[in-house]
Short mmCIF file of C-alpha atoms in Angstrom, two decimals:
data_model
loop_
_atom_site.label_atom_id
_atom_site.label_comp_id
_atom_site.label_asym_id
_atom_site.label_seq_id
_atom_site.Cartn_x
_atom_site.Cartn_y
_atom_site.Cartn_z
CA MET A 12 39.54 -47.99 45.33
CA GLN A 13 41.60 -50.21 42.87
CA LYS A 14 43.15 -49.52 39.44
CA ILE A 15 42.85 -51.91 36.78
CA THR A 16 44.42 -51.48 33.18
CA PHE A 17 43.27 -51.52 29.92
CA LYS A 18 46.58 -51.21 27.64
CA GLY A 19 48.37 -48.34 29.48
CA LEU A 20 44.89 -46.39 30.42
CA THR A 21 43.75 -46.29 33.67
CA GLN A 22 40.21 -46.96 34.86
CA ARG A 23 38.67 -46.36 38.10
CA VAL A 24 36.51 -49.03 39.47
CA ILE A 25 34.01 -48.37 42.76
CA ASP A 26 34.07 -50.35 45.38
CA LYS A 27 30.90 -52.06 46.70
CA ASN A 28 30.63 -54.84 49.85
CA GLY A 29 34.62 -55.16 49.57
CA GLU A 30 34.70 -56.65 46.60
CA PHE A 31 36.16 -55.28 43.06
CA PHE A 32 33.98 -54.73 39.95
CA LYS A 33 35.79 -56.04 36.52
CA ALA A 34 35.36 -52.05 34.26
CA ARG A 35 32.32 -52.81 31.80
CA PRO A 36 33.34 -52.52 27.96
CA SER A 37 31.38 -49.39 27.70
CA PHE A 38 33.03 -47.58 30.19
CA ARG A 39 36.19 -48.51 28.40
CA ALA A 40 34.52 -47.51 25.28
CA GLU A 41 33.34 -44.07 26.28
CA PHE A 42 37.08 -43.31 27.42
CA GLN A 43 38.46 -44.39 24.27
CA CYS A 44 35.51 -42.07 22.38
CA ARG A 45 36.36 -38.87 25.19
CA SER A 46 39.88 -39.43 24.38
CA TRP A 47 39.59 -39.21 20.51
CA PHE A 48 37.73 -36.29 20.45
CA GLY A 49 39.34 -34.48 22.87
CA LYS A 50 42.62 -35.30 20.39
CA GLN A 51 40.77 -34.13 17.49
CA LEU A 52 39.67 -30.96 18.97
CA ARG A 53 42.69 -29.99 20.31
CA GLY A 54 44.53 -30.76 16.81
CA LEU A 55 41.61 -28.42 15.27
CA CYS A 56 42.18 -25.39 17.39
CA ASP A 57 45.79 -25.61 17.33
CA ILE A 58 45.60 -25.36 13.08
CA THR A 59 42.41 -23.86 12.38
CA ALA A 60 42.33 -20.23 11.53
CA LEU A 61 39.49 -19.51 13.72
CA HIS A 62 40.36 -16.05 15.92
CA GLY A 63 41.77 -17.27 19.84
CA TYR A 64 41.34 -21.17 19.43
CA SER A 65 45.26 -22.07 19.25
CA GLN A 66 45.91 -19.45 22.16
CA ILE A 67 43.90 -22.18 24.38
CA VAL A 68 45.90 -25.01 23.44
CA ARG A 69 49.05 -23.14 23.33
CA ASP A 70 52.10 -25.02 24.81
CA GLY A 71 53.85 -22.77 27.62
CA TYR A 72 50.72 -20.96 28.71
CA SER A 73 49.58 -20.89 32.26
CA MET A 74 46.02 -21.89 33.35
CA VAL A 75 45.15 -18.04 33.68
CA GLU A 76 46.35 -16.94 30.22
CA ARG A 77 44.07 -20.13 28.58
CA THR A 78 41.47 -18.87 31.00
CA VAL A 79 41.55 -15.38 29.21
CA TRP A 80 41.81 -16.38 25.74
CA THR A 81 39.17 -18.84 26.07
CA CYS A 82 36.86 -16.21 27.97
CA ALA A 83 37.51 -13.90 24.72
CA VAL A 84 36.85 -16.73 22.34
CA VAL A 85 33.39 -17.40 24.51
CA ALA A 86 32.54 -13.53 24.54
CA SER A 87 33.21 -12.94 20.58
CA THR A 88 31.03 -16.24 19.87
CA ILE A 89 28.21 -14.56 22.38
CA SER A 90 28.73 -11.32 20.37
CA ALA A 91 28.40 -13.35 16.77
CA ILE A 92 25.44 -15.37 17.62
CA THR A 93 23.39 -12.06 18.70
CA LEU A 94 24.26 -10.11 15.87
CA LEU A 95 23.29 -12.95 13.68
CA MET A 96 20.03 -13.18 15.57
CA ILE A 97 19.39 -9.54 15.24
CA SER A 98 19.99 -9.39 11.29
CA TRP A 99 17.97 -12.66 11.11
CA SER A 100 15.19 -10.95 12.55
CA TRP A 101 15.59 -7.73 10.48
CA SER A 102 15.28 -9.39 7.76
CA VAL A 103 11.91 -11.51 8.46
CA GLU A 104 9.78 -8.56 9.86
CA THR A 105 11.45 -5.78 7.11
CA PRO A 106 11.36 -8.13 3.81
CA THR A 107 10.78 -5.34 1.54
CA VAL A 108 12.12 -1.86 1.70
CA THR A 109 11.39 0.95 -0.72
CA VAL A 110 14.28 2.97 -2.13
CA THR A 111 14.49 6.05 -4.03
CA GLU A 112 15.46 4.91 -7.58
CA SER A 113 15.54 8.17 -9.12
CA THR A 114 14.85 11.99 -8.97
CA ASN A 115 14.69 12.46 -12.93
CA TYR A 116 12.64 10.05 -14.28
CA PRO A 117 10.89 11.64 -17.68
CA THR A 118 7.77 12.36 -16.53
CA TRP A 119 6.39 11.75 -20.04
CA ASN A 120 6.46 8.17 -18.81
CA LEU A 121 3.61 8.86 -16.32
CA PRO A 122 0.08 9.38 -17.08
CA PHE A 123 -1.61 13.01 -16.29
CA PRO A 124 -4.16 12.46 -13.75
CA ALA A 125 -7.62 12.42 -13.84
CA VAL A 126 -9.15 15.47 -12.39
CA THR A 127 -12.60 15.44 -11.46
CA VAL A 128 -14.60 18.72 -10.88
CA CYS A 129 -17.68 18.83 -8.48
CA ASN A 130 -19.93 21.60 -7.81
CA LEU A 131 -20.15 22.34 -4.21
CA ASN A 132 -23.63 22.84 -4.91
CA LYS A 133 -25.01 18.97 -4.97
CA ILE A 134 -28.43 20.32 -5.77
CA SER A 135 -29.84 22.62 -8.81
CA ALA A 136 -32.80 24.85 -7.24
CA SER A 137 -34.39 25.12 -11.04
CA ALA A 138 -34.14 21.51 -11.38
CA ALA A 139 -35.20 20.55 -8.36
CA ARG A 140 -38.31 22.87 -8.27
CA SER A 141 -38.78 21.83 -11.78
CA ARG A 142 -39.57 18.54 -10.81
CA ALA A 143 -41.58 19.49 -7.38
CA GLU A 144 -43.97 21.09 -9.53
CA THR A 145 -44.68 18.08 -11.26
CA MET A 146 -44.98 15.40 -8.98
CA ARG A 147 -47.59 14.41 -6.79
CA ARG A 148 -47.30 15.16 -3.31
CA PRO A 149 -50.31 15.49 -0.38
CA GLY A 150 -52.32 18.31 -0.44
CA ASN A 151 -51.27 20.15 2.52
CA MET A 152 -47.51 19.97 0.84
CA THR A 153 -46.33 23.15 -1.14
CA VAL A 154 -43.74 22.55 -4.12
CA ASP A 155 -41.36 25.01 -1.98
CA GLU A 156 -41.51 22.39 0.87
CA LEU A 157 -40.89 19.54 -1.36
CA THR A 158 -38.03 21.25 -3.17
CA GLU A 159 -36.50 21.84 0.67
CA MET A 160 -36.97 17.97 1.40
CA PHE A 161 -34.96 17.09 -1.53
CA ARG A 162 -32.04 18.30 0.62
CA LEU A 163 -32.61 15.23 2.81
CA PHE A 164 -30.77 13.44 -0.06
CA LEU A 165 -27.54 14.35 0.93
CA HIS A 166 -27.50 12.92 4.21
CA VAL A 167 -26.03 10.00 3.34
CA THR A 168 -22.75 11.97 2.47
CA GLY A 169 -22.32 13.38 6.34
CA LEU A 170 -24.50 15.82 6.31
CA GLY A 171 -27.62 16.52 8.72
CA ASP A 172 -29.04 14.47 11.68
CA PRO A 173 -31.25 11.19 11.06
CA ASP A 174 -35.04 12.52 10.36
CA PRO A 175 -37.24 9.39 10.42
CA VAL A 176 -40.33 10.85 10.09
CA ARG A 177 -39.55 13.55 6.84
CA TYR A 178 -37.46 10.43 5.52
CA ARG A 179 -40.75 8.02 5.85
CA LEU A 180 -42.81 11.16 4.22
CA LEU A 181 -40.34 11.63 1.60
CA HIS A 182 -40.13 7.76 0.64
CA ASP A 183 -44.20 7.79 0.13
CA ILE A 184 -44.01 10.88 -2.32
CA MET A 185 -41.63 9.39 -4.67
CA LEU A 186 -43.00 5.59 -4.15
CA MET A 187 -46.47 7.63 -5.19
CA ASN A 188 -44.30 9.26 -8.53
CA ASN A 189 -42.34 6.24 -8.86
CA LEU A 190 -38.85 7.41 -8.44
CA GLU A 191 -35.86 6.72 -7.13
CA ILE A 192 -32.79 8.82 -5.54
CA PRO A 193 -30.52 7.74 -8.45
CA GLN A 194 -32.72 9.00 -10.79
CA LEU A 195 -33.81 12.34 -9.15
CA ILE A 196 -29.30 12.96 -8.01
CA GLY A 197 -29.24 12.51 -11.90
CA GLU A 198 -31.40 15.13 -13.02
CA PHE A 199 -30.98 17.76 -9.66
CA THR A 200 -27.10 17.90 -10.23
CA PRO A 201 -25.65 20.94 -12.39
CA PRO A 202 -24.58 19.45 -15.94
CA CYS A 203 -21.55 19.47 -17.22
CA GLY A 204 -22.32 20.89 -20.01
CA THR A 205 -23.14 24.04 -18.06
CA LEU A 206 -20.86 23.44 -15.64
CA LEU A 207 -17.59 23.61 -18.05
CA GLU A 208 -17.74 27.00 -20.30
CA ARG A 209 -14.56 26.28 -22.14
CA CYS A 210 -11.87 23.31 -22.23
CA MET A 211 -7.79 23.42 -23.17
CA TRP A 212 -5.71 20.62 -23.01
CA LYS A 213 -1.90 20.81 -24.33
CA GLY A 214 -2.54 24.13 -25.94
CA THR A 215 -5.67 23.48 -28.02
CA GLN A 216 -9.14 24.26 -27.07
CA TRP A 217 -11.76 21.39 -27.31
CA ARG A 218 -15.24 20.53 -26.85
CA CYS A 219 -15.67 19.91 -23.25
CA ASP A 220 -17.77 16.74 -23.88
CA ASN A 221 -14.68 15.70 -25.72
CA LEU A 222 -12.49 15.57 -22.44
CA PHE A 223 -15.02 15.12 -20.00
CA GLN A 224 -17.60 12.39 -18.86
CA VAL A 225 -19.88 12.21 -15.69
CA VAL A 226 -18.85 9.85 -13.17
CA ASN A 227 -20.39 8.84 -9.47
CA SER A 228 -17.58 9.67 -6.76
CA THR A 229 -17.94 10.03 -3.22
CA GLU A 230 -19.33 13.95 -3.72
CA GLY A 231 -22.05 13.07 -5.86
CA LEU A 232 -22.04 12.90 -9.80
CA CYS A 233 -18.91 14.75 -11.46
CA CYS A 234 -17.15 15.77 -14.27
CA SER A 235 -13.88 13.86 -14.66
CA PHE A 236 -11.04 14.32 -17.35
CA ASN A 237 -8.83 11.45 -18.15
CA TYR A 238 -10.72 9.00 -15.62
CA TYR A 239 -10.51 5.20 -16.75
CA GLY A 240 -11.85 3.63 -13.45
CA LEU A 241 -14.70 1.81 -15.14
CA LEU A 242 -15.40 -1.25 -16.90
CA LYS A 243 -17.01 1.13 -19.15
CA ASP A 244 -17.11 4.60 -19.62
CA ASN A 245 -19.63 7.34 -19.81
CA TYR A 246 -18.67 9.25 -23.01
CA PRO A 247 -21.41 10.15 -25.73
CA LYS A 248 -21.59 7.17 -28.31
CA LYS A 249 -20.70 9.55 -30.92
CA ILE A 250 -17.47 10.51 -29.68
CA THR A 251 -16.49 6.96 -28.04
CA VAL A 252 -14.08 6.05 -31.10
CA SER A 253 -12.32 9.24 -30.76
CA VAL A 254 -11.36 8.63 -27.03
CA PRO A 255 -8.14 7.28 -26.19
CA LYS A 256 -7.79 3.83 -24.91
CA ASP A 257 -5.21 4.35 -22.04
CA PRO A 258 -4.84 7.50 -19.94
CA ARG A 259 -2.93 10.87 -21.80
CA ARG A 260 0.63 12.01 -21.24
CA VAL A 261 2.02 15.08 -21.32
CA MET A 262 5.85 15.92 -22.46
CA ALA A 263 6.61 19.04 -20.94
CA SER A 264 5.49 21.55 -18.12
CA GLY A 265 4.25 24.90 -17.62
CA TYR A 266 0.40 25.95 -17.55
CA GLN A 267 0.39 25.96 -21.03
CA THR A 268 0.41 22.32 -21.83
CA GLY A 269 -1.58 20.64 -19.06
CA LEU A 270 -5.41 21.22 -18.74
CA SER A 271 -7.18 25.02 -18.36
CA ILE A 272 -11.12 24.88 -17.75
CA LEU A 273 -13.28 27.61 -17.40
CA LEU A 274 -15.91 27.10 -15.03
CA GLN A 275 -19.17 28.21 -14.44
CA PRO A 276 -20.50 28.00 -10.63
CA LEU A 277 -23.92 29.53 -11.77
CA ALA A 278 -24.38 30.74 -8.07
CA GLU A 279 -27.97 31.92 -8.66
CA ASP A 280 -28.72 28.32 -9.41
CA TYR A 281 -27.46 27.41 -5.49
CA HIS A 282 -29.72 25.03 -3.32
CA SER A 283 -27.82 22.67 -1.14
CA THR A 284 -23.93 22.77 -0.41
CA ASP A 285 -21.83 21.04 1.73
CA VAL A 286 -18.96 23.95 2.22
CA ALA A 287 -20.68 27.58 3.12
CA SER A 288 -18.91 29.06 -0.46
CA TYR A 289 -19.29 29.57 -4.27
CA GLY A 290 -16.88 27.50 -6.09
CA PHE A 291 -15.97 23.99 -6.77
CA LYS A 292 -14.20 20.72 -5.56
CA VAL A 293 -11.21 19.67 -8.03
CA MET A 294 -10.23 16.15 -7.07
CA ILE A 295 -6.79 14.77 -8.71
CA HIS A 296 -6.07 11.11 -8.51
CA SER A 297 -5.05 8.29 -10.56
CA SER A 298 -6.99 7.59 -13.61
CA TYR A 299 -7.80 4.36 -12.28
CA ASP A 300 -8.78 5.39 -8.76
CA TYR A 301 -12.04 6.24 -7.69
CA PRO A 302 -12.95 9.66 -7.42
CA ASP A 303 -12.83 9.44 -3.28
CA ASN A 304 -11.18 11.73 -0.60
CA ASP A 305 -8.15 10.05 -0.73
CA ALA A 306 -7.60 12.09 -4.03
CA GLU A 307 -6.00 15.67 -3.75
CA ILE A 308 -8.26 17.95 -3.10
CA LYS A 309 -8.19 21.83 -4.10
CA LEU A 310 -11.11 23.96 -3.31
CA VAL A 311 -11.66 26.59 -6.26
CA LEU A 312 -14.02 29.38 -5.41
CA ALA A 313 -16.05 31.55 -7.69
CA GLY A 314 -14.31 34.45 -9.50
CA THR A 315 -10.96 33.00 -9.03
CA GLU A 316 -7.89 32.18 -11.32
CA SER A 317 -5.90 29.07 -9.94
CA PHE A 318 -3.07 27.15 -10.70
CA ILE A 319 -2.76 23.92 -9.72
CA THR A 320 1.08 22.57 -10.68
CA LEU A 321 1.60 18.69 -9.95
CA ARG A 322 5.11 16.92 -8.84
CA PRO A 323 3.94 13.34 -9.31
CA THR A 324 5.84 10.66 -7.74
CA ALA A 325 5.72 6.48 -8.86
CA THR A 326 6.65 3.42 -7.25
CA TYR A 327 6.87 0.17 -8.99
CA ALA A 328 7.75 -3.45 -7.73
CA THR A 329 10.60 -5.71 -8.82
CA ASP A 330 10.18 -8.90 -9.56
CA ASP A 331 11.87 -10.54 -6.45
CA ALA A 332 9.38 -8.56 -4.22
CA LEU A 333 6.15 -10.11 -6.24
CA ASP A 334 7.83 -13.42 -5.74
CA VAL A 335 7.00 -12.56 -1.91
CA ALA A 336 4.08 -13.21 -0.30
CA PRO A 337 1.56 -10.35 -0.35
CA ALA A 338 0.88 -10.70 3.17
CA VAL A 339 4.91 -10.42 4.03
CA ARG A 340 5.35 -7.54 1.26
CA ASN A 341 2.06 -6.13 2.88
CA CYS A 342 1.00 -4.97 -1.43
CA TYR A 343 -1.08 -6.66 -4.40
CA SER A 344 -0.40 -6.51 -7.78
CA ARG A 345 -2.83 -5.10 -10.52
CA GLN A 346 -2.80 -8.90 -11.67
CA GLU A 347 -3.60 -10.56 -7.69
CA ARG A 348 -6.69 -9.34 -7.23
CA VAL A 349 -10.09 -8.85 -9.25
CA LEU A 350 -12.42 -6.32 -7.93
CA GLY A 351 -16.46 -6.44 -8.43
CA VAL A 352 -16.81 -3.03 -10.09
CA MET A 353 -13.24 -1.25 -10.28
CA GLN A 354 -11.61 -1.74 -13.64
CA ARG A 355 -7.93 -2.38 -11.99
CA TYR A 356 -6.54 -3.01 -8.33
CA SER A 357 -5.64 -0.05 -5.93
CA TYR A 358 -5.78 0.36 -2.25
CA VAL A 359 -8.38 3.20 -2.89
CA ASN A 360 -10.70 0.88 -5.27
CA CYS A 361 -10.49 -2.03 -3.11
CA MET A 362 -11.38 0.13 0.76
CA VAL A 363 -14.19 1.62 -1.39
CA GLU A 364 -15.78 -1.31 -2.66
CA CYS A 365 -15.09 -2.51 0.86
CA ARG A 366 -17.18 0.54 2.34
CA ALA A 367 -19.98 -0.41 0.07
CA ALA A 368 -20.13 -4.04 1.11
CA ASN A 369 -20.41 -2.68 4.19
CA ILE A 370 -23.14 -0.74 4.24
CA TYR A 371 -24.96 -3.45 2.27
CA ALA A 372 -24.56 -5.75 5.24
CA LYS A 373 -25.68 -3.34 7.47
CA CYS A 374 -28.77 -1.65 5.86
CA GLY A 375 -29.20 -4.09 3.00
CA CYS A 376 -29.00 -1.49 -0.16
CA VAL A 377 -25.58 1.05 -1.55
CA PRO A 378 -25.77 4.63 -1.16
CA TYR A 379 -25.98 6.52 -4.38
CA HIS A 380 -22.41 7.71 -4.08
CA LEU A 381 -20.87 4.59 -3.71
CA PRO A 382 -19.73 2.01 -6.16
CA ASN A 383 -22.45 -0.45 -7.65
CA ASN A 384 -22.47 -2.86 -10.58
CA GLY A 385 -26.01 -3.53 -10.07
CA SER A 386 -25.85 -6.81 -8.32
CA MET A 387 -26.55 -5.07 -5.20
CA ARG A 388 -30.27 -2.64 -4.15
CA ASN A 389 -29.92 1.01 -4.42
CA CYS A 390 -30.63 2.94 -1.01
CA GLU A 391 -34.55 4.44 -0.87
CA MET A 392 -35.79 7.20 1.12
CA LYS A 393 -36.84 4.24 4.22
CA ASP A 394 -33.33 2.77 4.13
CA MET A 395 -31.70 6.65 4.87
CA GLU A 396 -31.94 6.21 8.83
CA CYS A 397 -30.17 2.93 8.81
CA VAL A 398 -27.77 4.61 6.53
CA VAL A 399 -27.25 7.48 8.24
CA ARG A 400 -26.80 5.67 11.66
CA ALA A 401 -24.43 3.43 10.24
CA ARG A 402 -22.43 6.18 8.09
CA ASP A 403 -19.35 4.95 9.91
CA ARG A 404 -19.07 1.91 7.81
CA TYR A 405 -18.74 3.92 4.52
CA VAL A 406 -17.55 7.37 5.69
CA THR A 407 -14.31 6.21 7.31
CA ALA A 408 -11.46 4.87 5.51
CA VAL A 409 -11.25 1.87 8.16
CA PRO A 410 -15.05 1.19 8.89
CA THR A 411 -15.85 0.60 12.61
CA ARG A 412 -12.83 1.92 13.85
CA ASN A 413 -12.56 5.89 13.81
CA GLY A 414 -12.28 6.10 18.00
CA SER A 415 -9.96 8.75 18.41
CA VAL A 416 -8.44 7.11 21.46
CA GLU A 417 -8.24 3.70 19.60
CA ARG A 418 -4.73 2.63 18.72
CA LEU A 419 -4.26 0.49 15.62
CA SER A 420 -1.37 -2.45 16.42
CA TYR A 421 1.23 -2.09 13.31
CA GLY A 422 1.36 -5.48 11.47
CA ILE A 423 -1.74 -6.72 11.79
CA VAL A 424 -4.11 -6.57 9.43
CA VAL A 425 -6.75 -4.23 10.71
CA ALA A 426 -8.57 -3.20 7.31
CA PRO A 427 -10.96 -5.24 6.18
CA CYS A 428 -12.05 -7.07 3.07
CA GLY A 429 -8.20 -8.22 2.85
CA CYS A 430 -7.10 -4.83 1.14
CA LEU A 431 -3.90 -3.84 0.83
CA PRO A 432 -2.28 -1.04 -0.78
CA GLY A 433 -1.27 -1.78 -4.42
CA CYS A 434 2.34 -2.38 -5.07
CA ASP A 435 2.46 0.17 -8.29
CA LYS A 436 1.17 3.29 -7.91
CA VAL A 437 1.49 6.87 -9.25
CA GLN A 438 0.87 9.80 -6.83
CA TYR A 439 0.61 13.44 -7.63
CA PRO A 440 1.10 15.63 -4.92
CA SER A 441 0.28 19.61 -5.90
CA GLU A 442 0.39 22.75 -4.72
CA MET A 443 -2.22 25.84 -5.71
CA VAL A 444 -1.90 29.44 -6.15
CA THR A 445 -5.12 31.23 -6.21
CA GLY A 446 -5.70 35.34 -7.21
CA ARG A 447 -8.88 36.88 -8.27
CA MET A 448 -9.27 37.03 -11.54
CA ASN A 449 -9.36 40.53 -13.89
CA ARG A 450 -8.91 40.19 -17.49
CA SER A 451 -8.85 44.26 -17.76
CA PHE A 452 -5.55 44.03 -19.01
CA SER A 453 -4.55 40.55 -20.09
CA PHE A 454 -4.04 39.91 -23.85
CA ASN A 455 -3.30 36.14 -23.27
CA ALA A 456 -5.64 33.18 -24.67
CA ILE A 457 -8.36 35.90 -26.08
CA SER A 458 -10.00 33.01 -28.16
CA PHE A 459 -10.41 31.17 -25.27
CA PHE A 460 -12.46 33.68 -23.74
CA LYS A 461 -14.38 34.99 -26.90
CA ASP A 462 -18.38 35.62 -26.85
CA ILE A 463 -17.78 34.88 -23.25
CA GLN A 464 -19.00 37.49 -20.44
CA LEU A 465 -16.82 36.76 -17.27
CA GLN A 466 -18.79 37.34 -13.96
CA ASN A 467 -17.99 35.18 -11.62
CA GLN A 468 -16.52 32.30 -13.37
CA SER A 469 -13.20 30.38 -12.21
CA LEU A 470 -10.35 29.38 -14.56
CA VAL A 471 -8.83 26.86 -13.20
CA HIS A 472 -4.73 25.35 -14.60
CA ILE A 473 -3.40 22.00 -14.01
CA TYR A 474 -0.33 20.94 -14.66
CA LEU A 475 3.42 19.16 -13.96
CA ALA A 476 5.78 21.02 -12.86
CA ASP A 477 8.94 20.20 -14.15
CA LEU A 478 9.79 17.60 -16.57
CA THR A 479 11.18 15.10 -14.21
CA ALA A 480 9.63 13.00 -11.48
CA THR A 481 11.00 10.85 -8.41
CA HIS A 482 10.99 7.12 -9.22
CA PHE A 483 10.95 4.73 -6.28
CA ARG A 484 11.23 0.83 -5.82
CA MET A 485 10.18 -1.37 -3.75
CA ASP A 486 12.23 -4.67 -3.61
CA ILE A 487 13.58 -7.51 -0.65
CA TYR A 488 15.21 -6.48 2.05
CA GLN A 489 17.96 -9.17 1.38
CA ASP A 490 18.15 -12.05 -1.32
CA SER A 491 20.47 -14.78 -0.47
CA LEU A 492 23.23 -13.52 -1.68
CA GLY A 493 22.72 -10.37 0.85
CA VAL A 494 22.35 -12.91 3.75
CA LEU A 495 25.34 -14.80 2.87
CA ALA A 496 27.38 -11.27 2.52
CA SER A 497 25.69 -10.15 5.79
CA PHE A 498 26.32 -13.66 7.98
CA GLY A 499 29.59 -13.87 6.21
CA GLY A 500 30.69 -10.65 7.66
CA ILE A 501 29.45 -10.95 10.94
CA LEU A 502 30.97 -14.41 11.60
CA GLY A 503 34.26 -13.43 10.03
CA LEU A 504 34.26 -10.34 12.17
CA PHE A 505 34.03 -11.30 15.39
CA LEU A 506 35.57 -15.17 14.74
CA GLY A 507 37.73 -15.26 12.16
CA PHE A 508 35.43 -17.90 10.13
CA SER A 509 35.49 -19.03 6.39
CA ILE A 510 34.22 -21.53 4.03
CA ILE A 511 37.53 -23.45 4.98
CA THR A 512 37.88 -23.42 8.48
CA GLY A 513 34.02 -24.78 7.99
CA PHE A 514 35.41 -27.62 5.83
CA GLU A 515 38.21 -27.50 8.73
CA MET A 516 35.39 -28.66 11.22
CA VAL A 517 33.86 -31.16 8.70
CA TYR A 518 37.60 -32.65 8.01
CA TYR A 519 38.40 -33.30 11.66
CA PHE A 520 35.23 -34.89 12.99
CA SER A 521 34.35 -37.17 9.88
CA ILE A 522 37.08 -37.40 6.99
CA ARG A 523 40.24 -37.32 9.41
CA LEU A 524 38.47 -40.31 11.12
CA LEU A 525 38.53 -42.45 8.21
CA PHE A 526 41.76 -41.61 7.17
CA ASP A 527 43.31 -42.89 10.92
CA ALA A 528 41.30 -45.85 10.58
CA ILE A 529 43.02 -46.71 6.97
CA ALA A 530 46.23 -45.49 8.68
CA LYS A 531 45.93 -47.98 11.42
CA LYS A 532 45.21 -51.08 9.54
CA SER A 533 48.16 -49.89 7.34
CA ASP A 534 50.22 -50.07 10.81
CA LYS A 535 48.92 -53.63 11.24
CA ARG A 536 49.80 -54.79 8.06
CA ASN A 537 52.89 -53.44 8.65
CA ALA A 538 53.64 -54.69 11.89
CA SER A 539 52.64 -58.64 10.97
CA SER A 540 54.75 -58.68 8.00
CA ALA A 541 57.46 -57.04 9.99
CA GLY A 542 56.90 -60.24 13.02
CA GLN A 543 56.98 -63.44 9.95
CA LEU A 544 60.05 -61.79 9.24
#
């Protein structure tokens, strides 16, 4: 090998066939570039505030010391990058968080829940027998046999096994009499006028038909208070103007300030029940939610007095959270999705409409106890076999996914119809205390029981347990300022990085180059002037 020199710099040239190559200009440029980069990098390390870099280039240190400091800087850099990736993954995987904003939120800012009362007896024995007596039927069928066959209507709620022969026979009888299932269910359900004997709201006695309306539910036809889920209510026309436009509220706590109702079970009129007892199911739910099994359900037995205390909780989403896509925040606001039957979006309403759509897609009809705006055909007895065999499509919360050994992965959309929880919601956790009713020594609410002969009636009080509620806030996990603070804290802790050190890096490898070029030109001019002199 032979060495050649360019202005004091040495470049090795490869020997080939005994001849020397002349150094190519690209070699010289590359060498000069590397030399300049190394010079700039050393200068940056010497003056930067980044931890440990000045120790690597400090004069007087041995190679071992420089190696130790280099390893420390590399380890610190790797740790910082790892924590940055973890912090970013948390922000991506958990875009929103729900935190407790207050445990002293005033309850008068929340609506009183809807209270839906359903008789355990689904069919009035007297009404069923009266209808059977007036119906045309096969000559070999008695009134009692036809009355007993009306129990087949309840198979849609999961009671009983499929019986295609009897389904077809009852269908032919109803077709002969030009009757449909919803019509007969309306006749057979014990009416609210006899179910509700006395009603009191906030210490004032009211006519029960001014407070309660007949509504459809997954339990069949029931009587509901403070329910606003439908686009059109079912109150009598003469009192519609006196019904509040929005759900009622209370500004006090205690059973005398809530809802009290005296219920008549009519035990002698029982025909078909899904619970082996006399009494009622009381469903407590949001005023805009369909009365479904998702509600707080209490079983009130005949001849008892029950106190149901409510401790509501409310959740709302901030504007920043609502700016995130629904699929990312995993919820819908009320305005982001419109339902076909129910007035306001909620997860309960979306899922119950979804179950109705699922069974309609399978059997071409909708059972009487599911919401229907009239656009879908009501199920007849000829459809009952299909409906009963496909009950998993409308009985379970997530249709077709009720396997006890099936595990659903978190983070995937498992609910059909694209239903997501509501961003704003009010829930009503409750507790119930029950005792046997005996008014032999009671002198409270005498006027409430006036002219009432107590036998096996049930008295229920639903009220708020406190003047305050728990208020939750759903917000984004980190905004831009939070991300900046998180990343800046990690980089500052491990590397000593700051905005100024970032500017130093940019300066040394860009702006400094410009100043060096200007300085070189100035030196050349000065040298030229000196030569002329």
